[in-house]
Amino acid sequence: MAERALTANTSDVLDVLIIGAGFNGAYQLYRLREAGFNVRIYEAGDRLGGIWYWNCYPGARVDTHVPNYELSIEAVWKDWNWSERFPGWDELRRYFEHVDKTLDLSKDIEFNTWVSGAEFDDTTNQWTVHTADGRSTQTRFLIACMGFAAKAYIPEFEGLGDFEGPCHHTAHWPQDGLDMTGKRVGIIGTGASGVQVAQEAAAVASHVTVFQRTPMIALPMRQRKLDAETQTKNKAGYPALFRQRAVSTSSIHDIIADERGAKEVPDEVRQAVFEVAWQKGGFHFWVGTFADILQDEQSNLMAYEFWRDKTRARLNDPWLKEKLAPTKPMHPFGCKRPSLEQNFYDIFNQDNVSLVDVRETPITRITHTGIDTSADTYDFDILVLATGFDTSTGCFTQLDLKGSSGIGLDQIWADGVKTQLGYAIPHMPNLMMLYGPQSPTAFCNGPTCAETQGDWIVRCLTDLRARNLSRIEATDEAAVLWADHLAEVGEGTLLPQADSWYMGANIPGKRRELLYYPMVPAYLQACEESAANDYEGFELS
Ligand code: N01
């Protein structure tokens, strides 16, 4: 990376300081700089990429097919081609290098810079932002682009520090890699991260033991190679494709559900729709079959049973069939985020892969050589903690943020998360969030959301500047209404029935509430209405 002057401890005040250089941060920097703002990014990693910088564990790859998973800026897409339909973390890093080079972003980014906290000054309407290296920076607006997974969750297993071999959370994987060849590997967790590591480990390790608490309802990825010639030919259609993804319920241009309910159509029609989505792979079977799958118990069960039977047919052992694809679902299908798999179920037919059900035989402690459960002792060379994240709110509560009059998030969110449209928190003026809590986030493709939400923020800051206003703050009333509305929307779905990170239910002691807005078009309409109505729900001054 080129040497750059630091902004720290100068009398210069930034217009905007962005935290994080993933899709959201990169897009904000590009757009705001273009609009004439004096803007910088502070990024904890040593390069662009956000989630793709930290999650470099074997097998980490995106679950949204390209070209949906990229920026719609023509200068960027016109000479970029992918090698796979679902690219891996290393190709995504190369993509970010291309974005950086094309948009000349790095000159305004300070890498290896961890933002530890910030406080708002009511007299100047500015934030003072602190970094772990002891510097502080003044900025008029602070935009949090930290993604939803900046805080890893590691359960408090007894003896965790005792294990003598390499033991890593998937999001803290060594940047120079870790060879699993010929090793005995223990993996705790079967979310998307656990599924991906298990597939890679099974190909090279002497033995892999997967510790499962809840079976993952993983869907076939249907990965395939892509060639540059076909992509180049298809590029004439990209502008239309990007317009379509921005308005689509799935935020993916070609995943569109039948408006009828699954239970309303004849059996053979339903099976045919399910089968087509199944063969397409990716998220088609999750959000591209019938509109009521995440709303209606009967329709949901029909999708589950289709998945269950397809999955069980791939497993040899009757015990494994019931453990990995139970007769009765443990939660409604799709209400915990499905993972995409390539051979996840097939690996359990191999002699070098075994499954432990930790509901049946709980982990009692981590030892210096492995894991003890209530029934057995397991020795490993490598331990993988694929145990997830304190999503969204965790990214904020881990910072020391002091808003108006010094108030902290522990007070503002004491009775639940409060935001206006997921963009701003009451009593935290001039702090804006992208891909945060109470916006679509988990239900929206990252780059799509970076642009739709991101354009709203750029418009808002541009409007404030044009009107010579220096402060924007979510009102308490609007934030209560938004939280109530989100809860009501959630009640109309099956989402609250699963112990998922969507509900904050994966973290012991975290308040159970739906953290993400599950209907992208309705969300964008609410944002548009607020902006058109002089930023209703915000106080401007
Ligand atoms: O995390 P998770 P993740 N004892 O929370 C288990 C994105 N992502 O990192 O289900 C034993 O889904 C826990 O069990 P349970 C994607 O959006 C995307 O895998 O709570 N087990 C679960 O199995 C994804 O949804 C990709 O019962 C314990 C696992 O740990 C999100 O990130 C790749 C436990 C955690 O699964 C998070 O995925 C990776 C305990 N005490 C991630 N505590 C792509 O493909 C937790 N678990 C793009």
XYZ file of C-alpha atoms and ligand atoms in Angstrom:
589
model
C 0.000 0.000 0.000
C 1.231 3.522 -0.739
C 2.312 5.746 2.161
C -0.321 8.289 3.045
C -0.462 11.272 5.337
C -2.507 10.666 8.479
C -5.407 12.907 9.340
C -4.981 12.326 13.037
C -4.548 15.039 15.613
C -4.722 17.796 13.036
C -6.986 20.803 13.239
C -8.621 19.683 9.959
C -12.159 18.495 10.373
C -13.349 15.839 7.971
C -16.765 16.107 6.398
C -17.191 12.357 6.689
C -15.274 9.574 8.390
C -16.288 6.079 7.323
C -15.578 3.005 9.444
C -14.856 -0.054 7.310
C -13.674 -0.688 3.747
C -15.961 -3.434 2.491
C -18.626 -2.927 -0.184
C -20.436 -0.214 1.799
C -17.354 1.770 2.747
C -15.868 1.578 -0.759
C -19.116 2.734 -2.377
C -19.595 5.569 0.127
C -16.047 6.816 -0.339
C -16.448 6.774 -4.117
C -19.832 8.545 -4.145
C -19.184 11.084 -1.394
C -15.798 12.047 -2.787
C -17.426 12.481 -6.190
C -20.017 14.758 -4.534
C -17.200 16.955 -3.196
C -17.029 15.817 0.443
C -13.758 15.597 2.310
C -13.914 11.929 3.334
C -11.675 9.165 4.684
C -12.054 5.543 5.708
C -10.560 3.910 8.775
C -10.221 0.162 8.206
C -9.011 -2.400 10.729
C -7.616 -4.799 8.101
C -4.577 -4.188 5.940
C -6.545 -3.998 2.666
C -10.029 -3.516 1.260
C -12.559 -6.330 1.390
C -14.337 -6.176 4.730
C -15.821 -9.599 5.394
C -13.564 -11.088 2.680
C -10.480 -9.848 4.445
C -11.304 -11.492 7.777
C -13.026 -14.665 6.582
C -10.156 -16.340 4.744
C -10.780 -19.816 6.136
C -10.636 -22.718 3.652
C -13.782 -22.792 1.532
C -15.069 -19.291 2.387
C -17.084 -18.175 -0.603
C -20.046 -15.997 -1.395
C -23.598 -17.383 -1.501
C -24.989 -14.902 -4.073
C -24.243 -15.703 -7.678
C -22.373 -13.202 -9.815
C -22.768 -10.723 -11.427
C -25.302 -9.849 -8.718
C -22.482 -9.810 -6.196
C -20.564 -6.803 -7.480
C -20.843 -3.041 -7.787
C -22.926 -1.653 -10.633
C -20.345 1.030 -11.491
C -19.562 0.570 -15.186
C -15.893 1.533 -14.850
C -15.588 -1.389 -12.428
C -17.633 -4.107 -14.162
C -16.669 -3.402 -17.750
C -13.304 -5.137 -17.542
C -13.818 -7.500 -14.625
C -14.717 -11.181 -15.135
C -15.219 -13.918 -12.579
C -13.886 -17.453 -12.771
C -16.771 -19.052 -10.828
C -20.476 -18.519 -10.329
C -19.924 -18.338 -6.548
C -16.416 -16.879 -6.125
C -14.189 -17.695 -3.189
C -12.641 -15.262 -0.708
C -9.345 -15.035 -2.610
C -11.036 -14.049 -5.879
C -13.184 -11.538 -3.999
C -10.017 -10.008 -2.581
C -8.663 -9.688 -6.120
C -11.957 -8.038 -7.091
C -11.506 -5.472 -4.319
C -7.970 -4.777 -5.609
C -9.539 -4.107 -8.998
C -12.165 -1.814 -7.411
C -9.418 -0.001 -5.542
C -7.317 0.496 -8.655
C -10.254 1.572 -10.807
C -11.750 4.018 -8.314
C -8.450 5.059 -6.705
C -9.739 4.449 -3.190
C -6.686 3.551 -1.086
C -5.282 7.074 -1.060
C -8.184 7.987 1.257
C -8.081 4.898 3.457
C -6.053 4.344 6.583
C -5.555 0.611 6.989
C -4.654 -1.242 10.200
C -6.724 1.366 12.009
C -9.209 0.041 14.556
C -11.836 2.537 15.656
C -12.286 2.020 19.382
C -14.846 4.708 20.157
C -16.210 8.152 19.432
C -18.000 10.961 21.210
C -20.317 13.630 19.909
C -19.897 17.286 20.832
C -23.251 19.095 20.968
C -21.645 22.530 20.682
C -19.738 21.879 17.443
C -21.995 19.110 16.081
C -18.914 17.030 15.414
C -17.658 13.599 16.380
C -14.247 12.949 17.871
C -13.251 9.474 16.756
C -10.652 7.470 18.664
C -8.495 4.712 17.246
C -6.695 1.919 19.076
C -3.331 3.467 18.233
C -4.203 6.470 20.407
C -5.119 8.992 17.721
C -8.256 11.100 17.514
C -9.951 12.659 14.516
C -12.696 15.271 14.181
C -15.476 14.690 11.710
C -18.876 16.224 10.985
C -20.460 12.924 10.023
C -19.539 9.409 10.981
C -20.743 6.581 8.749
C -20.542 3.056 10.126
C -19.911 0.550 7.315
C -18.893 -2.309 9.580
C -21.081 -4.978 7.998
C -23.082 -7.300 10.219
C -20.293 -9.646 11.296
C -17.517 -7.514 12.776
C -17.840 -9.171 16.164
C -17.132 -12.886 16.293
C -18.946 -15.013 18.864
C -16.941 -17.593 20.794
C -18.971 -19.557 23.368
C -17.534 -19.699 26.870
C -16.472 -23.346 26.753
C -14.705 -24.432 29.901
C -10.990 -24.890 29.242
C -11.034 -23.109 25.864
C -7.559 -21.648 26.385
C -6.124 -25.065 27.280
C -6.042 -26.527 23.769
C -2.407 -26.760 22.709
C -2.814 -26.903 18.922
C -4.068 -24.208 16.534
C -7.593 -23.117 17.506
C -9.259 -20.410 15.432
C -12.630 -18.822 14.995
C -13.401 -18.820 11.265
C -13.365 -15.000 11.162
C -9.949 -14.889 12.836
C -8.331 -17.395 10.505
C -4.555 -16.915 10.059
C -3.969 -14.660 7.054
C -1.147 -16.938 5.878
C -3.403 -20.006 6.013
C -3.390 -23.245 7.974
C -2.738 -26.614 6.345
C -5.236 -29.276 7.421
C -3.611 -32.062 5.375
C -3.314 -35.284 7.343
C -4.556 -33.609 10.527
C -7.327 -34.511 12.936
C -9.723 -31.583 12.725
C -12.572 -30.766 15.115
C -15.201 -28.273 13.913
C -17.770 -26.751 16.280
C -20.774 -25.291 14.467
C -22.710 -26.066 11.301
C -23.667 -22.616 10.045
C -22.429 -21.451 6.638
C -18.860 -21.185 7.955
C -18.865 -24.675 9.506
C -20.326 -26.223 6.350
C -17.664 -24.614 4.163
C -14.704 -25.567 6.373
C -15.996 -29.128 6.792
C -16.164 -29.655 3.020
C -12.542 -28.537 2.590
C -11.249 -30.377 5.648
C -12.910 -33.641 4.587
C -10.875 -33.632 1.364
C -7.466 -33.503 3.071
C -7.666 -34.217 6.804
C -6.987 -37.628 8.312
C -10.227 -37.249 10.266
C -12.887 -34.559 10.650
C -15.333 -34.471 13.534
C -18.238 -32.069 13.165
C -19.970 -30.972 16.386
C -23.547 -30.113 15.459
C -26.144 -28.487 17.706
C -28.806 -27.712 15.115
C -28.856 -29.285 11.658
C -28.193 -26.790 8.890
C -30.731 -26.788 6.073
C -28.092 -26.451 3.379
C -29.051 -26.023 -0.269
C -27.191 -27.149 -3.376
C -24.892 -24.393 -4.612
C -24.481 -25.740 -8.154
C -21.133 -24.104 -8.547
C -19.764 -23.824 -12.057
C -16.849 -22.262 -13.901
C -17.455 -19.070 -15.848
C -15.578 -17.970 -18.950
C -14.583 -14.434 -19.869
C -15.991 -14.616 -23.389
C -19.569 -15.316 -22.258
C -19.385 -12.681 -19.535
C -18.087 -10.071 -21.978
C -20.953 -10.888 -24.331
C -23.495 -10.594 -21.484
C -22.302 -7.184 -20.359
C -24.673 -5.306 -22.651
C -27.401 -6.566 -20.313
C -25.699 -5.557 -17.062
C -27.330 -2.112 -16.612
C -30.791 -3.719 -16.843
C -29.699 -6.550 -14.549
C -28.464 -4.119 -11.887
C -31.688 -2.086 -12.145
C -33.695 -5.271 -11.677
C -31.719 -6.471 -8.625
C -32.297 -3.091 -6.947
C -36.086 -3.506 -7.058
C -36.343 -7.265 -6.652
C -37.680 -8.699 -3.391
C -34.685 -11.045 -3.234
C -32.245 -8.271 -4.291
C -30.952 -10.764 -6.853
C -32.039 -10.042 -10.418
C -33.255 -13.511 -11.392
C -34.651 -14.887 -8.131
C -38.359 -14.177 -8.234
C -40.939 -16.165 -6.304
C -44.299 -17.274 -7.703
C -46.908 -14.991 -6.143
C -49.186 -17.915 -5.315
C -48.873 -19.827 -2.069
C -47.166 -23.235 -2.190
C -50.174 -24.909 -0.584
C -52.589 -23.306 -3.064
C -51.294 -25.055 -6.157
C -51.769 -28.699 -7.202
C -49.121 -31.140 -5.947
C -47.539 -31.642 -9.348
C -47.216 -27.870 -9.945
C -45.621 -27.358 -6.531
C -43.181 -30.224 -7.036
C -42.250 -28.880 -10.473
C -41.588 -25.357 -9.104
C -39.533 -26.802 -6.256
C -37.563 -29.005 -8.652
C -36.745 -26.148 -11.045
C -35.450 -23.996 -8.159
C -33.528 -26.965 -6.771
C -31.784 -27.514 -10.075
C -30.946 -23.823 -10.458
C -29.138 -23.949 -7.132
C -28.100 -21.079 -4.868
C -30.867 -19.191 -3.117
C -33.496 -20.076 -5.744
C -34.936 -22.762 -3.463
C -34.916 -20.397 -0.442
C -36.608 -17.270 -1.814
C -37.422 -18.164 -5.409
C -40.245 -20.710 -5.196
C -43.489 -19.442 -3.629
C -44.147 -16.077 -1.970
C -45.560 -17.602 1.233
C -42.702 -19.965 2.125
C -41.468 -17.791 5.010
C -45.007 -16.894 6.063
C -47.204 -19.942 6.025
C -46.496 -22.989 8.180
C -48.033 -25.480 5.784
C -46.251 -24.115 2.717
C -43.026 -23.905 4.689
C -43.337 -27.545 5.727
C -43.832 -28.558 2.095
C -40.516 -26.903 1.183
C -38.835 -28.537 4.172
C -40.091 -32.000 3.225
C -38.876 -31.574 -0.335
C -35.426 -30.567 0.991
C -35.409 -33.363 3.574
C -36.148 -36.121 1.084
C -33.580 -34.873 -1.438
C -30.967 -34.643 1.314
C -31.660 -37.985 2.976
C -31.306 -39.696 -0.395
C -27.644 -38.649 -0.385
C -26.851 -40.184 3.017
C -26.103 -43.874 3.589
C -26.449 -44.204 7.348
C -29.978 -44.126 8.903
C -28.666 -42.407 12.077
C -27.016 -39.687 9.961
C -30.186 -39.247 7.888
C -32.144 -38.419 11.030
C -29.406 -36.213 12.521
C -28.649 -34.171 9.400
C -32.099 -34.054 7.842
C -34.618 -34.830 10.610
C -38.069 -36.173 9.825
C -39.587 -33.139 11.553
C -37.919 -29.719 11.129
C -36.292 -28.216 14.222
C -37.349 -24.765 13.014
C -39.201 -23.475 9.968
C -37.258 -23.825 6.720
C -35.327 -20.688 5.736
C -35.868 -18.922 9.047
C -32.260 -19.592 9.899
C -30.144 -18.552 6.958
C -29.548 -21.554 4.678
C -25.988 -22.307 3.675
C -25.054 -23.338 0.156
C -23.251 -26.655 -0.038
C -21.249 -28.462 -2.692
C -20.710 -31.865 -1.079
C -21.520 -31.250 2.591
C -23.863 -34.226 2.908
C -21.697 -36.565 0.824
C -18.676 -36.108 3.109
C -20.564 -37.868 5.906
C -20.496 -41.042 3.798
C -16.682 -40.946 3.987
C -14.795 -42.972 6.607
C -12.792 -39.931 7.705
C -15.815 -37.803 8.699
C -18.007 -38.195 11.765
C -20.778 -36.221 13.412
C -21.396 -35.531 17.097
C -24.816 -34.283 18.170
C -24.063 -31.882 21.015
C -27.718 -31.730 22.053
C -27.516 -35.445 22.810
C -23.940 -35.422 24.196
C -23.012 -31.842 25.122
C -19.458 -30.501 25.042
C -18.331 -30.525 28.674
C -14.903 -28.942 28.203
C -12.065 -28.206 25.840
C -8.946 -30.072 26.915
C -5.289 -29.587 26.010
C -5.696 -32.295 23.336
C -9.270 -31.809 22.140
C -12.874 -31.921 23.287
C -14.672 -33.847 26.017
C -18.383 -34.451 25.647
C -20.708 -36.039 28.181
C -20.093 -39.358 26.394
C -16.607 -39.334 24.881
C -13.146 -37.849 24.531
C -11.874 -36.568 21.156
C -8.274 -35.682 20.300
C -7.470 -33.151 17.572
C -4.540 -31.389 15.926
C -6.676 -28.388 14.878
C -9.829 -26.924 16.418
C -12.155 -24.759 14.336
C -14.708 -22.526 16.050
C -17.389 -21.920 13.424
C -19.659 -20.464 16.072
C -20.887 -17.312 14.357
C -21.221 -13.673 15.250
C -22.880 -11.211 17.602
C -24.400 -9.743 14.481
C -25.065 -6.070 13.769
C -25.693 -4.672 17.239
C -22.475 -6.344 18.456
C -20.479 -4.271 15.934
C -21.737 -1.125 17.701
C -21.878 -2.171 21.336
C -18.219 -3.281 21.194
C -17.294 0.388 20.503
C -17.225 3.086 23.172
C -19.807 5.392 21.571
C -21.019 8.477 23.415
C -23.792 10.450 21.781
C -25.517 13.688 22.663
C -24.877 14.627 26.340
C -22.568 11.623 26.637
C -25.340 9.001 26.415
C -24.292 5.446 25.465
C -25.984 2.614 23.583
C -26.489 0.688 26.823
C -29.052 3.347 27.747
C -30.493 4.063 24.302
C -31.022 0.363 23.508
C -31.844 -0.732 27.076
C -35.392 -1.751 26.022
C -34.507 -2.982 22.554
C -32.841 -1.700 19.428
C -34.108 1.713 18.298
C -33.228 3.280 14.955
C -34.948 5.330 12.317
C -35.038 3.147 9.174
C -31.853 1.416 10.319
C -29.909 4.533 9.297
C -29.619 6.465 12.539
C -29.906 5.985 16.292
C -31.715 8.538 18.482
C -29.305 10.669 20.564
C -26.441 9.760 18.216
C -26.618 12.751 15.847
C -24.658 12.669 12.595
C -23.907 8.955 12.980
C -25.283 7.025 10.014
C -25.307 3.249 9.566
C -25.232 1.099 6.456
C -26.081 -2.628 6.410
C -26.830 -2.314 10.111
C -29.640 -3.384 12.450
C -33.286 -2.765 11.495
C -32.554 -2.400 7.790
C -32.759 -5.306 5.287
C -29.069 -6.368 5.736
C -29.448 -10.153 6.178
C -32.224 -10.224 3.571
C -30.405 -8.100 1.014
C -27.476 -8.923 -1.231
C -24.494 -6.902 0.092
C -23.551 -4.868 -3.002
C -27.225 -4.187 -3.842
C -27.825 -2.825 -0.359
C -24.532 -0.866 -0.396
C -25.872 1.013 -3.400
C -29.574 1.443 -2.562
C -28.991 2.404 1.067
C -25.754 4.143 0.148
C -27.430 6.390 -2.427
C -29.944 7.455 0.222
C -27.143 8.538 2.580
C -25.341 10.464 -0.181
C -28.588 12.202 -1.090
C -29.246 13.041 2.551
C -25.779 14.522 3.195
C -25.940 16.442 -0.074
C -29.353 17.868 0.867
C -28.089 18.902 4.308
C -25.096 20.639 2.769
C -27.265 22.446 0.209
C -29.494 23.719 3.026
C -26.558 24.674 5.215
C -27.633 22.251 7.936
C -25.067 20.614 10.170
C -27.024 18.109 12.228
C -29.370 15.176 11.623
C -30.775 13.005 14.369
C -33.358 10.228 14.525
C -36.277 11.197 16.761
C -37.261 8.945 19.665
C -40.846 8.787 18.407
C -39.843 7.665 14.906
C -37.439 5.062 16.294
C -40.134 3.560 18.540
C -42.529 3.445 15.590
C -39.906 1.773 13.371
C -39.108 -0.846 16.022
C -42.837 -1.555 16.510
C -43.378 -1.747 12.770
C -40.472 -4.159 12.339
C -41.798 -6.375 15.135
C -45.221 -6.367 13.479
C -43.725 -7.249 10.091
C -41.830 -10.076 11.808
C -45.026 -11.406 13.390
C -46.447 -11.796 9.892
C -43.638 -14.244 9.113
C -42.282 -17.469 10.603
C -38.924 -15.825 11.390
C -39.551 -15.384 15.142
C -39.968 -19.165 15.474
C -36.264 -19.910 14.913
C -33.373 -19.336 17.319
C -31.388 -17.500 14.698
C -28.983 -14.599 14.516
C -31.779 -12.777 12.672
C -33.539 -12.781 16.047
C -30.407 -12.168 18.147
C -31.130 -15.621 19.579
C -27.681 -17.115 18.909
C -26.049 -15.035 21.651
C -26.787 -15.994 25.276
C -28.475 -13.076 27.046
C -29.047 -11.011 23.889
C -32.531 -9.564 23.623
C -34.747 -11.586 21.288
C -36.043 -9.303 18.550
C -36.083 -9.355 14.776
C -32.984 -7.386 13.786
C -33.524 -7.154 10.021
C -36.258 -5.819 7.775
C -37.350 -8.774 5.632
C -38.976 -6.920 2.703
C -36.536 -4.938 0.605
C -38.996 -3.088 -1.697
C -41.200 -1.970 1.233
C -38.099 -0.794 3.062
C -36.865 1.249 0.105
C -40.299 2.791 -0.250
C -40.262 3.841 3.425
C -36.824 5.433 2.889
C -38.031 7.271 -0.189
C -41.116 8.559 1.635
C -39.034 9.844 4.530
C -36.600 11.688 2.240
C -39.386 13.122 0.108
C -41.129 14.304 3.260
C -38.227 16.428 4.483
C -36.568 13.419 6.147
C -39.536 12.503 8.255
C -38.484 10.805 11.472
C -35.275 12.817 11.649
C -34.660 16.199 13.238
C -32.561 18.514 11.080
C -30.838 21.637 12.316
O -22.475 -18.584 11.987
P -23.892 -19.203 12.411
P -21.705 -18.717 10.593
N -22.110 -25.219 21.111
O -24.359 -18.372 13.546
C -23.142 -23.279 16.519
C -22.709 -15.397 6.735
N -21.760 -16.294 6.112
O -20.386 -18.026 10.757
O -27.503 -23.405 15.172
C -22.242 -25.823 19.905
O -24.785 -19.362 11.247
C -24.519 -22.892 16.059
O -25.463 -23.848 16.508
P -27.043 -23.443 16.586
C -24.097 -15.962 6.502
O -25.014 -14.920 6.405
C -21.864 -16.431 4.782
O -21.698 -20.084 10.103
O -27.092 -22.067 17.215
N -22.515 -25.171 18.776
C -24.315 -22.877 14.548
O -24.355 -24.151 14.003
C -24.281 -16.773 7.758
O -25.623 -17.066 8.059
C -21.057 -17.290 4.136
O -27.661 -24.494 17.407
C -22.641 -23.851 18.840
C -22.903 -22.322 14.429
O -22.273 -22.513 15.682
C -23.614 -15.895 8.785
O -22.483 -15.349 8.114
C -20.118 -18.033 4.814
C -22.505 -23.149 20.064
C -22.891 -20.853 14.114
O -23.498 -20.655 12.885
C -23.129 -16.617 10.013
O -22.594 -17.883 9.619
C -20.027 -17.875 6.176
C -22.238 -23.893 21.226
N -22.117 -23.295 22.411
C -20.854 -17.003 6.814
N -22.687 -21.837 19.804
C -21.254 -17.408 2.694
O -21.387 -18.469 2.172
C -22.932 -21.723 18.483
N -22.907 -22.942 17.911
C -21.394 -16.152 1.958
